[in-house]
Every structure is written in structure tokens, then in C-alpha cells.
């Protein structure tokens, strides 16, 4: 089976990145504990380092590690700032809005009429399942202490989260809103995978896959990239093995979901009738509405990742806008030139691609860089969806891989290329001094993310395939998942 | 009685309806259908996937008429629906044995 | 007529709660004036009492009574805080978003195609009619001075509302935004009733009913629960006869609308063909989109009710999220187990039920309590809609009673059970000392709300029934209200 | 051709306003340079003048001119305020939301099914094209120095925009967010024009028209009205030839787009079958959803135009609410009385009309004035759409002129009538002393806007007509623009 | 065999279906159509533009029956669909020469 | 001429169309219909209210063919549409007396 071969090939390719990682991993055990146990005041990472450069807010983009922030708080108790806190609540609402109903509409419009509710149910299922999970242990495994790869159970049941304290996320916003802000990221990431496997996977299997995947991929990555002791958290962890940067989730969100989506859709197989039947979007109108909501919500995602209503947030706001629009324009123009017509789906896809690509870079790059990244986003993701998919023949139903996988990977690397300490002093010598060799660190982070996502997804997917099974019966698939799996139709008959 | 059944281009519906009215046919039933024939459909491209939509939206008009008025209906339709371009459609005539008006239970010619 | 009997039964049941209320009412005439005339500085309720516990914001959840805030302002003029004010404006926009288009979509999707616009027109009608009414006298009757049951005309035409002053709502947000924030609550409450009577009531009668209902039910309840001199405003009124708490509108919004909806739909009668014809939602897609918007908008509703971007707001934000998702999960799981399939409507209904139940509790309970309340919300409201309605046979078209009536009532009582002074110091001894006997006070508040809503609605509904009439002709109802009442169709024919 | 005559008539009418303008223009060359070169400290306009009246925020509504703010910043560096900045980011997201997907839905629902995507593509095209243009030179031409009519290239490529600096827009928000806030206005303005020419203009011609129109109309007007050296910027430019006021874009946004829309739709001609075929909205549901989003987003538009989360923002928030609802009520009542039925489109049209009319006045008028303006908005715009259009016979497909042209013009004039220095001290003697003769100044501004928009649009439209052509072939128009121009259908077939 | 084809008011579908069931007809095919006839459509006004929607939504029911059972079908339909108001619709009867059940390849009377 | 009218399961449309093409039928008209028959519909539950949706979505294909080619069309359809499961549908054949191609006014066999 060519599909099987493709997965093997991919795993091989993925593993070729592994050696340096393995090395890196070996070295950490020795170093990482040190961070946790000792962490002397003068080594407190981001919090102090960035302070002189940007007096009002210690961390420029990511959480001050809990253990680091605590002593600092004692010395000079950081007060909840109403403005920063207001922005963080707004941002959190905006990121939830991206999934419900943004992504549900974007994806829902692209499937066939008979499957629209199944996609929406999967988005709702993500929100409703992951939220209590986050309370139970998800947040804790992602952000509470732990080693370089995963947190511990210190904040299980959100124990120890005090709304009147700050420092878990940044020194100026409530720890409580930080928890929910991060939750909204944990909700949308697996929901993105839904796009690749749409129209042909059992609801029970989707939910089970996501449940396991959160432990196997999401929590570790949230911890590794944004945790104070994380393996590749350049901005906060002086001892990080990979000193990479990721402003709002290029690796954590888009790459993990994009690459997992590819693998899962390969293992799952193509939709019945793929390449033979019409599988046109049943409502480009819904898709366009979802795009608008995604764009608007993304301001919470990117500018909210500044964890303050400050200059860095504004930088993220500006670069997000410029990249999204530019990529939308480029994609539509590419269609116009190469296919004769600029389509609404082209504009929408380009906009989302631009948003994906700028995500890891949003608070690290300058305005003009974001325009250039937008051009890349539009052009490369267009090519991935229009040519690469055709050439390789996998059935990534709604192009999760083409947009989030390819775009996320490209964005992570370009972030290394365009990152600018003048834009974000945390990168510079006054901060964490991350500039030297940054591109290589980004590539390492990209490699680790691909390997991990591909391998973990393959294992989970095969495990479910041989137990619960992945696909519904042919009859169910042909008559549509909405009726068969949810007992409802999207529209009155 | 006969049923005169015409498959026409949707944007000609208004014209055909008026033409039928002019020659005295007030009642008719219209259905949205998809037509396959010599006229080619169009191609849609969604992110690189090409789909040939091979059917075309058409409208089917059904008028049940007294046998002696078939010609009148036919001519009215053909004249109003013609654009001269491929895909203008067809008119079919078939027998109808009886008709009833539900409201009054009137029969046959009186019913239509 | 069994319907008539049911209404009688209900009124009887309702009145069985009355005696303690009546007693309470008798005692107030003597006490209430005292609040207004004397109100010596040291008795100034919430404002001062809560101050030490939570220095940055005097009132934890509800308006500082105008008369109390005024002198305080002179002593130390409370400045408009840009962050709190920003959050209040955002919240206000979010609550309007809940009605337009959130609720309009949620309800609009659930009715049959021929009635979708009628539901939307009723939502629009609420917004457009109640806004000028609020300016005219609604705000004033709700929040300006007055006695224990209703305000006076002191702020009619919004006279005396100064955007640069604070204190009407809280000491840190502009009085102007407080007025509009409260307006958005006054808009959505009657709009909720629309769900129960959908598809079969004349537009003119709906609007007339709502107009009278605002005076008979909404303004009094807003005043009683959130007014500084209110009959059951525990947090602000030391002399309140019922020392109940209601963070964001369990009694004021969900119970009044839910119970009124039940009575109105009983008096109105069933839809033609009820139980015989298919009355399936014409677009679960719209319903799902509306649900997403309701969830997002509810952050304005609940976290906005903190009247500040502070820790209490964050508590409300967190508990709202946890309860909504948990209830959605529970409802869908209940369907899965009991009916074989988890439906999109199940997720959506559960989410809304969770939001309803947490509303009165949002800023008063801890994280884990909110999860428990979410479980109750999902399970009990599911049972109410799936079994209770069937058993009793009333035609609550879109389950306003099952979700808002049942959920609101349960939420109000559970708020008493789970309220925690460690979460909100206002409840504790340093604050208003509301904990002792709180559950009983909540039950009294629930009882009064039911009695008042049921009786008032019955009177108004019968009055309209015998004058203007409630229902359109059979032909109009069968061909759909959209064309007959509004001269439009929801979708091109 | 009656159409041609009408355009001529209009131009004649327009030019009859010209003489006083011409005069005004003549006098400026002498005065304007002075502003730029000298601009002595004591003449620094708004910034200082308004300061005593409203200590916390120097400019009440519009940008402090860059050159004026700079020296002030040196003396006492204005810090980025987290609360104001948070509100500005929220507002910016809200204004984008108005276009994507708000306006796209509002307009998209009103066209026929076969053209829904073409309208959406035009909205997307505006966002994607104008954003990079804004970065390239649009912002600079609008807000960087320059003369009385247009800015210069000082901020091209957003050079010199520093997110950590303030003053470009107001002294308390980041210059970066000011740039993007203004961008969202630059996006929605041309998108409004799309409504008038819907269903019959080539996509390429629409985009080309808009591209040129931005240079010919939008950038100049943004500069003239809101630029510190602008020709008719009363609040900031002591030397302005027309001392008019426009809070959030009555002239800049609604009048330019409304009048241009009228001219363009006249030159374009009517839709094939206009007046003969059914051209009913294909989905009033979408239109209603769009209306809700427009209303909610408009809070960003109007209250965001305060450039701070202060009392003026709250004033704008309140007046916006009151005017929108009142106008919606009035329009629906007018239909009810005059046509027998209140329609959803009536509510929606009224709401939008109210929002348009209050836009120039939002932060300048009192509450009760906004109710009166709402009444005018509902009544006059209803009459314009229901009677004027019929009488004159032009095909303004979705009533851009009837609502934005007529409403914007009326709003600009009524702003002069109802402006109140007690509401906004900037208007009074302690501020810029704009009250004397304000109505006449507003009328001058209105006249200049009409003349300029009409003439510029006529020239651009004819130029495109005789080169690229304006309309698609008859066959394309009849089969719908979606398939022919974008290769997609709005809904599955 | 005959085809009995009825055009009725949409809200009568349920009643007609039941009536047919009662006299033993289990199979039928239903199409949503637009009807033009004596019954007037309605007027819609959108911001001052008046549109007369001259068609009315109707439902077409087709039942193929053995010749001897035509009368039974016809009566059942007429009785169930009648409201007595204009626009109740018509029933037409036309010949069908053969029928095949796809699943079993059964023919004619056995197929329906 | 005859009209061959087939009511089939929607997902078989593509196959039937191709089968007809193969034996030389290029033109046809397709309508979305709802079928009632022995095949059971499904149950939908909305918050406790159960609804039995008793119709099933079907597709109706109409091909007008020369009398001698009826058999060919019939066979092609039956073969392509068969799944062997209940609800596969029916094919009906009925007389058509004349046909006109609107574009050219060609008549009868030449028109189809
Ligand atoms: N044999 C047929 N039986 C039924 N309908 C047909 C047949 N041939 C054509 N049609 C219908 O007539 C329409 C027009 O036919 P087509 O061959 O495209 O063009 P023309 O009518 O100009 O010959 C088709 O779309 C189809 O709906
Ligand atoms: N001659 C006809 N051929 C086909 N359908 C017809 C004819 N006359 C009427 N109809 C159908 O019957 C419906 C009802 O007819 P109408 O004249 O309105 O009322 P009535 O059935 O009471 O006489 C029409 O809407 C149309 O669908
Ligand atoms: N007597 C009939 N007249 C018209 N259509 C029929 C008739 N009987 C069945 N049909 C159509 O054929 C479809 C299939 O019939 P059904 O009885 O369900 O299964 P089968 O075709 O396997 O016998 C039905 O859904 C209906 O559309």
C-alpha cells in the first residue's frame, strides 16, 4: 500500500532529524534539574533579563516560570494591572471565538452538506472534553514545574491557581486568566486536525484519538516551548537544549496539528469516491464567515500572546494584520494568474496561511518582515495545496497539512530569519541573547516537532485502528456522518 | 389531454411563463432540475482540486393542456425559450388520461 | 382544559411560596425607608465593607447604590480606570452580541424554515424597543433610588448620568457604560422568552407582552436584586429582606424569563400539529453558530458583571468556561448513553445550560465547584427537556423553560450551596457576612421570583389574549409567520 | 440617456457647492505651510488646548498631529496606558469584524444567490489589497505631515512608526495600533461602495476602481478631516479652512462612499432585468446576522474613535446604542404604518442608518440628542430608500446611497446642530472654540465632500469604462458572477 | 399501470400520505415544485421595492398504481388534500407501460 | 419514443450516468426527490422529541429515448443502480408522443 509506504517514508525522514535531538535530550537530565532546584535569583530568566529593556512588563511573550516568578513577587509584589488583564480576558474570548464558531464554520463550509454537523460536533467535542481535562491535569502537565519535557501534577484540579496572583503567565495578568487563555490554545490545536480527516472518521475514534494525543503531543509541546523549564523554550529557560522561539504557537499549535493531521489522514485512508466524485465545499459562504472570525479571533491568539496590552502586543497586532492580508492577496493573485480566476476560497486560504505563518513570529519581527512572510505564506501554501497534494495524492480533506503543517513549519523557520532584537529586546544581548544561531535552533525545533508529532500520531492512530477502528461503515460514510453518527441533519430536508 | 413538459434555461422562465399566459395558459407547475446533455458544464477549482460540474441548472415546466391546444403551448414555449445557443432544452409531449381539480372535483378539461 | 389546570396548579404551587414573602414584604415598609433617608456613613454597605478585603474595587459584583457612592466619591473621588472601563465596554458589546446575532441564530436555527425571520424580528424588536425605553424610564426604574421593589424616576431620560462620574455601577467604571451594560441584560431577558412561544404568536402581541412585562417583572427584579435598596440584594443592601446573592442574573434574567416563558406558552397553547408534524430544527448549523456566539458573549455577561477587570472577573471567566464545557460534555454523553448518539444540539444545549447555571454563581464559587455545577447543569436540564416536557406535554418550542427556567432555578440554589467567601470576600465576615443561612435565602429568592413571574405573566397574557389576541390565524401559522407577519422569507424561494 | 443626464445634474449640483470651497482653498496655501514650519508651542492645537478640560487625554477624538505631539512628548513623555491601549486593540478588531464578516454577510444576504460570493470576494479584496497599500503609502499619505489636502511620504513603509511611542493618534495609545485602527476604516469605506454596484460589475474593474479611488478620495479625506494639518480638521488644526468636526467618519467614511456609490451605480447602469425580474434578497438570515455584527463592531468604530477608554468613549458608546436602536424602531414602525408589516430588513436597515447618522456625532452629542438623531435616521433614510430611489429610478442595488450617502450627509449636518461643549469640552471655549458657526462649517464640509466624491468618482469610473470596461458580458451577469468570475458557487448545487 | 400525479398544498402532504397508506399504497415519490395558477402569490416589499411572488410552493406526489386501483388512489388523494380553497391543486392520470424494481428486477405490477 | 424514469439512491447517480453514457445516452434530466416505500427512514431526536423521518432522499432520472432503445436504457440503469438492498428504487417506462429541440426546432427522434 502506497499509503503505508508514505507513512514509513515520513517516519524515516522524521527520524533523520532525531540524532541531534537525542543528543540534546541526553544532556538535559543533568542540566534541567538544576533549573528547578537551584534557580538562584540572579539566574531568574526572562523576568529580570528583560526588565531593563522593557520596564513595564518583565516577560515579552511567554510565561515567567512559576518558580522564578514566585520569589520575585515576594520582593516586589506584581499587581494585577487592569488594562493588561482586560486585554487578556478579551484575547481569551477571541481565541475561543476562533474555534466556536470560527473554525467550525470554516471547516463546516468546506465539507459536503451531509457531513457539516460532524465537523461541528468534533469542534464542540474538543472544547467540551479538553476543558475539564485542562482542569483535571492538562494545565498542570503543561505548565507546572516538571522536567524539560513535561510538567508535573502540582496544579492538578487547578490547585494553587489564585486569580489575584500574577506571575504564572506574566507578572501583570491574573494567573486565572492565563490558565484559560492557554486552554483556548489547547482546544483549537486538536480541532485543527479535524480538517484533514473530515468526512470519514468515526466520532468516537476522533475523540479518543484527541484525548490520547493531548497527553502524547500537546501537553509536552506546550511545556517544552512555553514552560519555564521547557526543552526548547529559549525566551525563558536559560538551560533550554534548543534555544528556539515561538511567539504564539508555530510549533506548539500549527506544526503539531499539521503534521499529525498528515499522518492521521494517511493511516485513515482516502474518502470513498475521492478523486472520482464531486467533493466541492457545500457552502463557501460559511467558509468565508469562518475566515473573518478566524482573522478577528487571531488578534487574541497573537496579540494576546504578548500577555499584556503593551508595545509587543501592538507589534503582534500589526504584523498579524499585514501578513494575513498580504498572504490572502498573494494566494488570490496566484490563482488569478495560474488558474484564471481569483476565488473566495483562495482569499480565505491565503488569509489563514498568512495568519499561520506569522504566528510564531508575531511579536518578534518588524512590519516589513511580516509583509515578506505574508508573501511566502500565500505563495508556498498555495503551491502545497495546489500541487504538492496532487503530486503525493493523500486525501487531506480540508488542507490542514497544506496550510498548518507547511505554513507552520515555514513560519517557524522564517521566524528565525526575521527575528529582530530591535523589535523585541528579549532576543538581544540585554535580554536572553538568542540571536546567535537562531535559525539553526529553529530548525532543530522544527525537526523535533515533526519527529515527535509523526511518531506519536502513527502509534496512536494504529492503536485505535486495530482496536476501536477508525472508519465508519461504507454505508454510513456514503449517507453522511451527520445522520448516522449524530442523528441530525445540518439543514431541514 | 396532453402534458407538455419543457426543460429550459432558468433565466428564460419568466419569458416562457409570459408567453404561455398570452396564449391563455394560466396554470403550470415548475420544478428545478439538473440537465445533462451536449451543453458542457463548468470547471470549479478548489485549492488545486479540479471538479467538472457536468450538469447544468435547468427548469422544468409542466402544463397539462387540452389535446387541441398542444400546438399553441408548444409554439409559445419554443419561441420564448430559444436563444439559439446549445442547451436551450427540449419540449416533450405525452398523454394524460384524466385530470381532477381537487377543490371542486371537476374533471378533465374542466379541471385544467 | 388541561392547559388551564396546569396554569392553576402552577400558580397554586407558586403561591405556596408566598407566605414568607408576604411576611417579608410587610416588614420592609418600616425598614426600607430607613435605608434611603438615613444611610449613615458607617452603614454604607458594600462599598466600604468590601474595601479592606479587595482594595482596588469596592463592589465585588453589583452596583454600589447611588446614594452610598456619592458621598464616598466626594471624600476620595474615584477615578475612571482605563483598564476597568475598557473591559466594561468590551463586556457590553459582548452581551449585545449574545442577542444580536447570537440568540437570534440559536433560536432561529431551531425553528422551522418558515418562521426563522419571525424569531429574528422578535430579537431585533426587543433590542430596538427596550433601548429607548431604557433611556425613557427603564434604567431609572431599575436603578435609581426608589423603594425595595422598584426605583424612581430620578434618572429618567438618563438625566444625571455623567460619563465622567463613577459609582452608579462600581467605583471604577463610568456611569455611562454601566447604564448600557445593564441595558444589554434588559434586552436579552425578554428575548429569551421568545424561544418558548416561537412559531405561533402574533408579532404585535409579542411586542406588547414584552413591553408590559418589562414594567411588571424585569425592572422590579433588576431593582430588587441589584439595586442598592433592593428587597433581595444581599451584597449591597444591609436591610434587604432576603439576603440573597445573584452574580450575573440567575433570578433576574434566567428565572424570570424561564418561568414567564412556561406560563406564556401554556396560556398560548401548542403549535398546530404539535406532536404530529415534523418540527425539526431547520438549520442546526445556525444553531451551532449561535451557541458559539452565546458562549463567547457570555464572558461579557458573567465576567463583565464583576464591573472591573480584576480577580473576581477572572474567577467568573474561569468558572463560566469550566461550567459551560462540562455541561456540554455531560449532556452529549447522556445522549450517547441513553439515546445512542451524541448530537450537536446536545452539545449546544448543554453548553447553554452550563452557562445559565453558573450565571448567578460565577464570581462567588471556586473552580472545582463550577465543574460540579456544570455536571448538574448538563444532567438536570437534559432530563427536564427530554423527560419532564414529554411527561407534562406543554409546548415549550425551543426549551426556554427546560434550560433557563430549570437551569436558572437550580443555579440560584446551587449558588447558595457553593458560594465561598474565600473566592469572594464580600460574602464573608469582612464583607457583608452573607454566608449564614445563605441557602435558605436563595430558596426564598427563588420562591419570590417564581411567584412574581408566574402571576405577572398570567395576568398580562390573559389580558392580551382577551383584547388583542395572542395567536395569528390558523392559515398564517401554517404558512409561516415570516411571510404573513413580516412580508419576507428567510431564504430565496 | 437619462443616466448620463442624472450624473451631469449631480455634478452641476455638486459644483454649485464649489465656489466657497475654491475660495477656502485659495487662502490656505498661505496659511497651511505656517502650520508645518512654524507651529509654535503655544499654538499646538488640540493636545494642549484640551488638556485642562480633560486632563487624562489630550485629544478627544482625533490624532494629535505628529509634529505637534513630538515636542510635547519630549517635555513629558506620554506613556502607553495599558487600559487605553487594550481598548484600542479591541476596537480595531471590532472594526475589522464589521467588514469581515459583518458587511460581507449584510450585503451578501441581500444579493441573489448567484452573486453572493462576488460580494464577499469584493469585501475580501478590499481587506487584502488595502492593507499592503496602507503599509506602502496609504497611512503616510493620510496622516504624515503634508499640506492641507494630502499627507507626504514620511511614513511610507510605516517607517518611523514605533509601537512604544504614542502621539500619532493620541497621547496614550501606541502609534502602532493607531495605524491599524485607521487601516480598518480604510478597508470598510470602499467596501461600502460595493453595495451600490453589486451583481453587475467586473471584479477586476471593482478592484481597479477602488485602488484609484483610495488615492483620489479616501487618503485625501482622511487627511483633510483627521490630519493635524487637514483642510477641514476643526478639532486639531487651528488653521483649518473649514472648522468642521467628524467624530468617527460621517464625511470620511459614509459620505465619500455613499456619494461615490451613487455616481458609480449611475455610470454603471442598472442590472439586467431591473424592475422586471425578482431581485429579492437570497437570505435575509445572513443579512440579519451581518447587521448584528455591524452593530457590535460599530462600538469599535465609534467608541474606539475616542482613542481612549475614557468618558468620551463611553459617551460614544451610549449615543451609538441609543441612535441605532431608535432608528431601527422608527424604520420598522414606518413600514408597519405605511406598508402594513414591519420587516426584518426594516429593522436591519434602520439600525444601520442609525449607526451611520450617529457616527460623526458620537462623541460630541448628548444622550437625548442621539435619540432624536436616531428618529431622523430611521425616518429620512427609510424615505430615501422607499420613495426617493423609486422616484429617481437609479439602481442602487443594496441602498448604499440611501443609507450611507443620505444618512452620512444628514448626520454630518445634525452633528453641527446637536454638538455640545458640555459633552465634549474640546468644542468649547476651553478647547478649540468650535461652536460659533459650526452648522455652517458642517455644511461646507458636506459640500466639499459631495463635490470631491462625485467628481473624482465620475472621472475614475469613466476612465475605467472606456479602457478595461465596467460590466461583464450579459451571459456572465445572467448566470451570476460567482461562477463566472470566481469559479465557485456560494452553496452546493 | 397508471401514474397518478397530484399537485397539492405542502401542508397537506402528511394527510395525503396517510390516506394513501390507508388504502394500501406504500410507495410514492414526492417533489417540491412551484405552482402557478389562479391562486395568487404574495407581495414582498424590500425597502420600497415591491415584488410579486407569483408562484406558490406546492408538492407533487407521484404514485404508480395498477390500472384497476387508480380510482382508489385518486379518491384518497382528493379527499385528503381538499380544503375547498383556491389552490388546492390537481390530480393527473397518465399511462405507464412498464415498471422494474431495481433491487429484484421484478417487473410491472410486481414492481410497484 | 418513451420516457424512461428511474428513481434511484442518490449516491448511485454517478454510476447510472456513466452506464447510460456508455450505451450512448448523452441527454438526461435529474431531479432531487423524496421517496416513500418499504425502505425505512431514520429517527431523529431533538432534546427528547423523537421524529421519524419517513422519507428518504432519492434522485429521479428522466431520459427520453427512441422506442427501440428502451431496453438498452433500462438495462443500463438497473445494472448500475442495483445494490441489492431494499430501497434501490424503480424504473418506469411511459409513452412520449413528440419531442422538440428548442434551439433548432428539430422534432422527435432528432430532438433527443
Ligand atoms: N434524452 C433526453 N431526455 C431527457 N432530457 C433531456 C434529454 N436530452 C436532453 N435533455 C435535457 O435537455 C437539456 C438540454 O440539452 P442539450 O443537449 O444540452 O442541448 P440542446 O437542447 O441545445 O440540444 C439537458 O440539459 C437535459 O436537461
Ligand atoms: N394546466 C396545468 N398544468 C399543470 N399544473 C397545473 C395546471 N393548472 C394548475 N396547475 C397546478 O395546480 C396548482 C393549483 O392550481 P390553481 O389554479 O391555483 O388552483 P385550483 O387547483 O384550486 O384550481 C397550481 O399552483 C399549479 O401547480
Ligand atoms: N408505487 C410507486 N410509485 C412511485 N414511486 C414509488 C412507488 N413505489 C416506490 N417508489 C419509489 O421507489 C423508492 C424505493 O422503493 P422501496 O419500496 O423503498 O424499495 P425497493 O425499490 O427496493 O422496492 C421509494 O423511495 C419511492 O421513491
PDB file of N, CA, C and O and ligand atoms in Angstrom, chain E residues 27-29 62-64 101 103 112, chain F residues 7 35-39 58 86-90 92, ligand 3:
ATOM      1  N   UNK E  27     -45.792   2.934  -1.590  1.00  0.00           N
ATOM      2  CA  UNK E  27     -44.682   3.587  -2.280  1.00  0.00           C
ATOM      3  C   UNK E  27     -45.121   4.855  -2.988  1.00  0.00           C
ATOM      4  O   UNK E  27     -46.185   4.905  -3.594  1.00  0.00           O
ATOM      5  N   UNK E  28     -44.323   5.881  -2.910  1.00  0.00           N
ATOM      6  CA  UNK E  28     -44.605   7.095  -3.677  1.00  0.00           C
ATOM      7  C   UNK E  28     -43.350   7.960  -3.710  1.00  0.00           C
ATOM      8  O   UNK E  28     -42.417   7.763  -2.929  1.00  0.00           O
ATOM      9  N   UNK E  29     -43.372   8.889  -4.636  1.00  0.00           N
ATOM     10  CA  UNK E  29     -42.227   9.774  -4.793  1.00  0.00           C
ATOM     11  C   UNK E  29     -42.732  11.208  -4.758  1.00  0.00           C
ATOM     12  O   UNK E  29     -43.722  11.531  -5.406  1.00  0.00           O
ATOM     13  N   UNK E  62     -46.119  11.501  -6.779  1.00  0.00           N
ATOM     14  CA  UNK E  62     -46.321  10.555  -7.879  1.00  0.00           C
ATOM     15  C   UNK E  62     -46.464   9.145  -7.321  1.00  0.00           C
ATOM     16  O   UNK E  62     -45.624   8.689  -6.560  1.00  0.00           O
ATOM     17  N   UNK E  63     -47.539   8.490  -7.726  1.00  0.00           N
ATOM     18  CA  UNK E  63     -47.730   7.087  -7.345  1.00  0.00           C
ATOM     19  C   UNK E  63     -48.049   6.302  -8.605  1.00  0.00           C
ATOM     20  O   UNK E  63     -48.976   6.647  -9.340  1.00  0.00           O
ATOM     21  N   UNK E  64     -47.270   5.294  -8.829  1.00  0.00           N
ATOM     22  CA  UNK E  64     -47.582   4.416  -9.961  1.00  0.00           C
ATOM     23  C   UNK E  64     -48.413   3.269  -9.406  1.00  0.00           C
ATOM     24  O   UNK E  64     -48.029   2.633  -8.417  1.00  0.00           O
ATOM     25  N   UNK E 101     -38.482  -3.155 -10.629  1.00  0.00           N
ATOM     26  CA  UNK E 101     -37.905  -2.910  -9.323  1.00  0.00           C
ATOM     27  C   UNK E 101     -36.410  -3.199  -9.437  1.00  0.00           C
ATOM     28  O   UNK E 101     -36.020  -4.334  -9.765  1.00  0.00           O
ATOM     29  N   UNK E 103     -33.915  -3.516  -7.405  1.00  0.00           N
ATOM     30  CA  UNK E 103     -33.315  -4.493  -6.492  1.00  0.00           C
ATOM     31  C   UNK E 103     -33.479  -5.929  -6.975  1.00  0.00           C
ATOM     32  O   UNK E 103     -32.542  -6.738  -6.918  1.00  0.00           O
ATOM     33  N   UNK E 112     -44.294  -2.574  -8.189  1.00  0.00           N
ATOM     34  CA  UNK E 112     -44.723  -1.325  -7.545  1.00  0.00           C
ATOM     35  C   UNK E 112     -45.318  -1.520  -6.159  1.00  0.00           C
ATOM     36  O   UNK E 112     -45.530  -2.619  -5.722  1.00  0.00           O
TER      37      UNK E 112
ATOM     38  N   UNK F   7     -36.039   6.005 -10.368  1.00  0.00           N
ATOM     39  CA  UNK F   7     -35.867   6.588  -9.032  1.00  0.00           C
ATOM     40  C   UNK F   7     -34.802   5.756  -8.332  1.00  0.00           C
ATOM     41  O   UNK F   7     -34.973   4.552  -8.141  1.00  0.00           O
ATOM     42  N   UNK F  35     -38.380   9.853  -1.411  1.00  0.00           N
ATOM     43  CA  UNK F  35     -39.062   8.600  -1.689  1.00  0.00           C
ATOM     44  C   UNK F  35     -39.692   7.998  -0.446  1.00  0.00           C
ATOM     45  O   UNK F  35     -39.102   8.005   0.635  1.00  0.00           O
ATOM     46  N   UNK F  36     -40.875   7.483  -0.629  1.00  0.00           N
ATOM     47  CA  UNK F  36     -41.511   6.694   0.421  1.00  0.00           C
ATOM     48  C   UNK F  36     -41.686   5.283  -0.123  1.00  0.00           C
ATOM     49  O   UNK F  36     -42.049   5.111  -1.286  1.00  0.00           O
ATOM     50  N   UNK F  37     -41.439   4.286   0.687  1.00  0.00           N
ATOM     51  CA  UNK F  37     -41.588   2.911   0.208  1.00  0.00           C
ATOM     52  C   UNK F  37     -41.336   1.964   1.342  1.00  0.00           C
ATOM     53  O   UNK F  37     -41.577   2.287   2.506  1.00  0.00           O
ATOM     54  N   UNK F  38     -40.815   0.819   0.984  1.00  0.00           N
ATOM     55  CA  UNK F  38     -40.590  -0.164   2.049  1.00  0.00           C
ATOM     56  C   UNK F  38     -39.370   0.179   2.887  1.00  0.00           C
ATOM     57  O   UNK F  38     -39.276  -0.170   4.050  1.00  0.00           O
ATOM     58  N   UNK F  39     -38.396   0.828   2.228  1.00  0.00           N
ATOM     59  CA  UNK F  39     -37.200   1.200   2.976  1.00  0.00           C
ATOM     60  C   UNK F  39     -37.593   2.182   4.070  1.00  0.00           C
ATOM     61  O   UNK F  39     -38.320   3.137   3.830  1.00  0.00           O
ATOM     62  N   UNK F  58     -33.987  10.620  -2.615  1.00  0.00           N
ATOM     63  CA  UNK F  58     -33.763   9.827  -3.823  1.00  0.00           C
ATOM     64  C   UNK F  58     -33.487  10.776  -4.965  1.00  0.00           C
ATOM     65  O   UNK F  58     -33.707  11.989  -4.864  1.00  0.00           O
ATOM     66  N   UNK F  86     -32.749  -3.130   0.034  1.00  0.00           N
ATOM     67  CA  UNK F  86     -34.058  -2.503  -0.077  1.00  0.00           C
ATOM     68  C   UNK F  86     -33.897  -1.004  -0.310  1.00  0.00           C
ATOM     69  O   UNK F  86     -32.997  -0.373   0.223  1.00  0.00           O
ATOM     70  N   UNK F  87     -34.769  -0.460  -1.175  1.00  0.00           N
ATOM     71  CA  UNK F  87     -34.726   0.962  -1.447  1.00  0.00           C
ATOM     72  C   UNK F  87     -33.950   1.329  -2.699  1.00  0.00           C
ATOM     73  O   UNK F  87     -33.734   2.511  -2.976  1.00  0.00           O
ATOM     74  N   UNK F  88     -33.558   0.320  -3.470  1.00  0.00           N
ATOM     75  CA  UNK F  88     -32.794   0.604  -4.693  1.00  0.00           C
ATOM     76  C   UNK F  88     -33.598   1.402  -5.703  1.00  0.00           C
ATOM     77  O   UNK F  88     -33.033   2.104  -6.528  1.00  0.00           O
ATOM     78  N   UNK F  89     -34.914   1.261  -5.636  1.00  0.00           N
ATOM     79  CA  UNK F  89     -35.742   2.096  -6.490  1.00  0.00           C
ATOM     80  C   UNK F  89     -36.401   1.370  -7.641  1.00  0.00           C
ATOM     81  O   UNK F  89     -36.371   0.137  -7.726  1.00  0.00           O
ATOM     82  N   UNK F  90     -36.994   2.166  -8.528  1.00  0.00           N
ATOM     83  CA  UNK F  90     -37.810   1.635  -9.613  1.00  0.00           C
ATOM     84  C   UNK F  90     -37.423   2.300 -10.918  1.00  0.00           C
ATOM     85  O   UNK F  90     -36.886   3.408 -10.921  1.00  0.00           O
ATOM     86  N   UNK F  92     -39.634   3.293 -14.414  1.00  0.00           N
ATOM     87  CA  UNK F  92     -40.944   3.302 -15.081  1.00  0.00           C
ATOM     88  C   UNK F  92     -40.753   3.723 -16.538  1.00  0.00           C
ATOM     89  O   UNK F  92     -39.950   4.598 -16.846  1.00  0.00           O
TER      90      UNK F  92
HETATM   91  N1  LIG G   3     -45.711   2.971  -6.487  1.00  0.00           N
HETATM   92  C1  LIG G   3     -44.724   3.821  -6.556  1.00  0.00           C
HETATM   93  N2  LIG G   3     -44.877   4.948  -7.277  1.00  0.00           N
HETATM   94  C2  LIG G   3     -43.896   5.850  -7.367  1.00  0.00           C
HETATM   95  N3  LIG G   3     -42.717   5.712  -6.736  1.00  0.00           N
HETATM   96  C3  LIG G   3     -42.513   4.607  -5.993  1.00  0.00           C
HETATM   97  C4  LIG G   3     -43.502   3.646  -5.847  1.00  0.00           C
HETATM   98  N4  LIG G   3     -43.030   2.661  -5.036  1.00  0.00           N
HETATM   99  C5  LIG G   3     -41.781   3.026  -4.697  1.00  0.00           C
HETATM  100  N5  LIG G   3     -41.461   4.205  -5.271  1.00  0.00           N
HETATM  101  C6  LIG G   3     -40.189   4.888  -5.148  1.00  0.00           C
HETATM  102  O1  LIG G   3     -39.143   3.934  -5.144  1.00  0.00           O
HETATM  103  C7  LIG G   3     -38.347   4.084  -3.966  1.00  0.00           C
HETATM  104  C8  LIG G   3     -37.856   2.745  -3.483  1.00  0.00           C
HETATM  105  O2  LIG G   3     -38.916   1.942  -3.069  1.00  0.00           O
HETATM  106  P1  LIG G   3     -38.821   0.935  -1.833  1.00  0.00           P
HETATM  107  O3  LIG G   3     -40.172   0.306  -1.682  1.00  0.00           O
HETATM  108  O4  LIG G   3     -38.297   1.681  -0.640  1.00  0.00           O
HETATM  109  O5  LIG G   3     -37.709  -0.112  -2.162  1.00  0.00           O
HETATM  110  P2  LIG G   3     -37.493  -1.058  -3.404  1.00  0.00           P
HETATM  111  O6  LIG G   3     -37.316  -0.196  -4.583  1.00  0.00           O
HETATM  112  O7  LIG G   3     -36.255  -1.813  -3.040  1.00  0.00           O
HETATM  113  O8  LIG G   3     -38.714  -1.907  -3.503  1.00  0.00           O
HETATM  114  C9  LIG G   3     -39.225   4.795  -2.999  1.00  0.00           C
HETATM  115  O9  LIG G   3     -38.435   5.534  -2.092  1.00  0.00           O
HETATM  116  C10 LIG G   3     -40.065   5.686  -3.890  1.00  0.00           C
HETATM  117  O10 LIG G   3     -39.366   6.883  -4.225  1.00  0.00           O
END
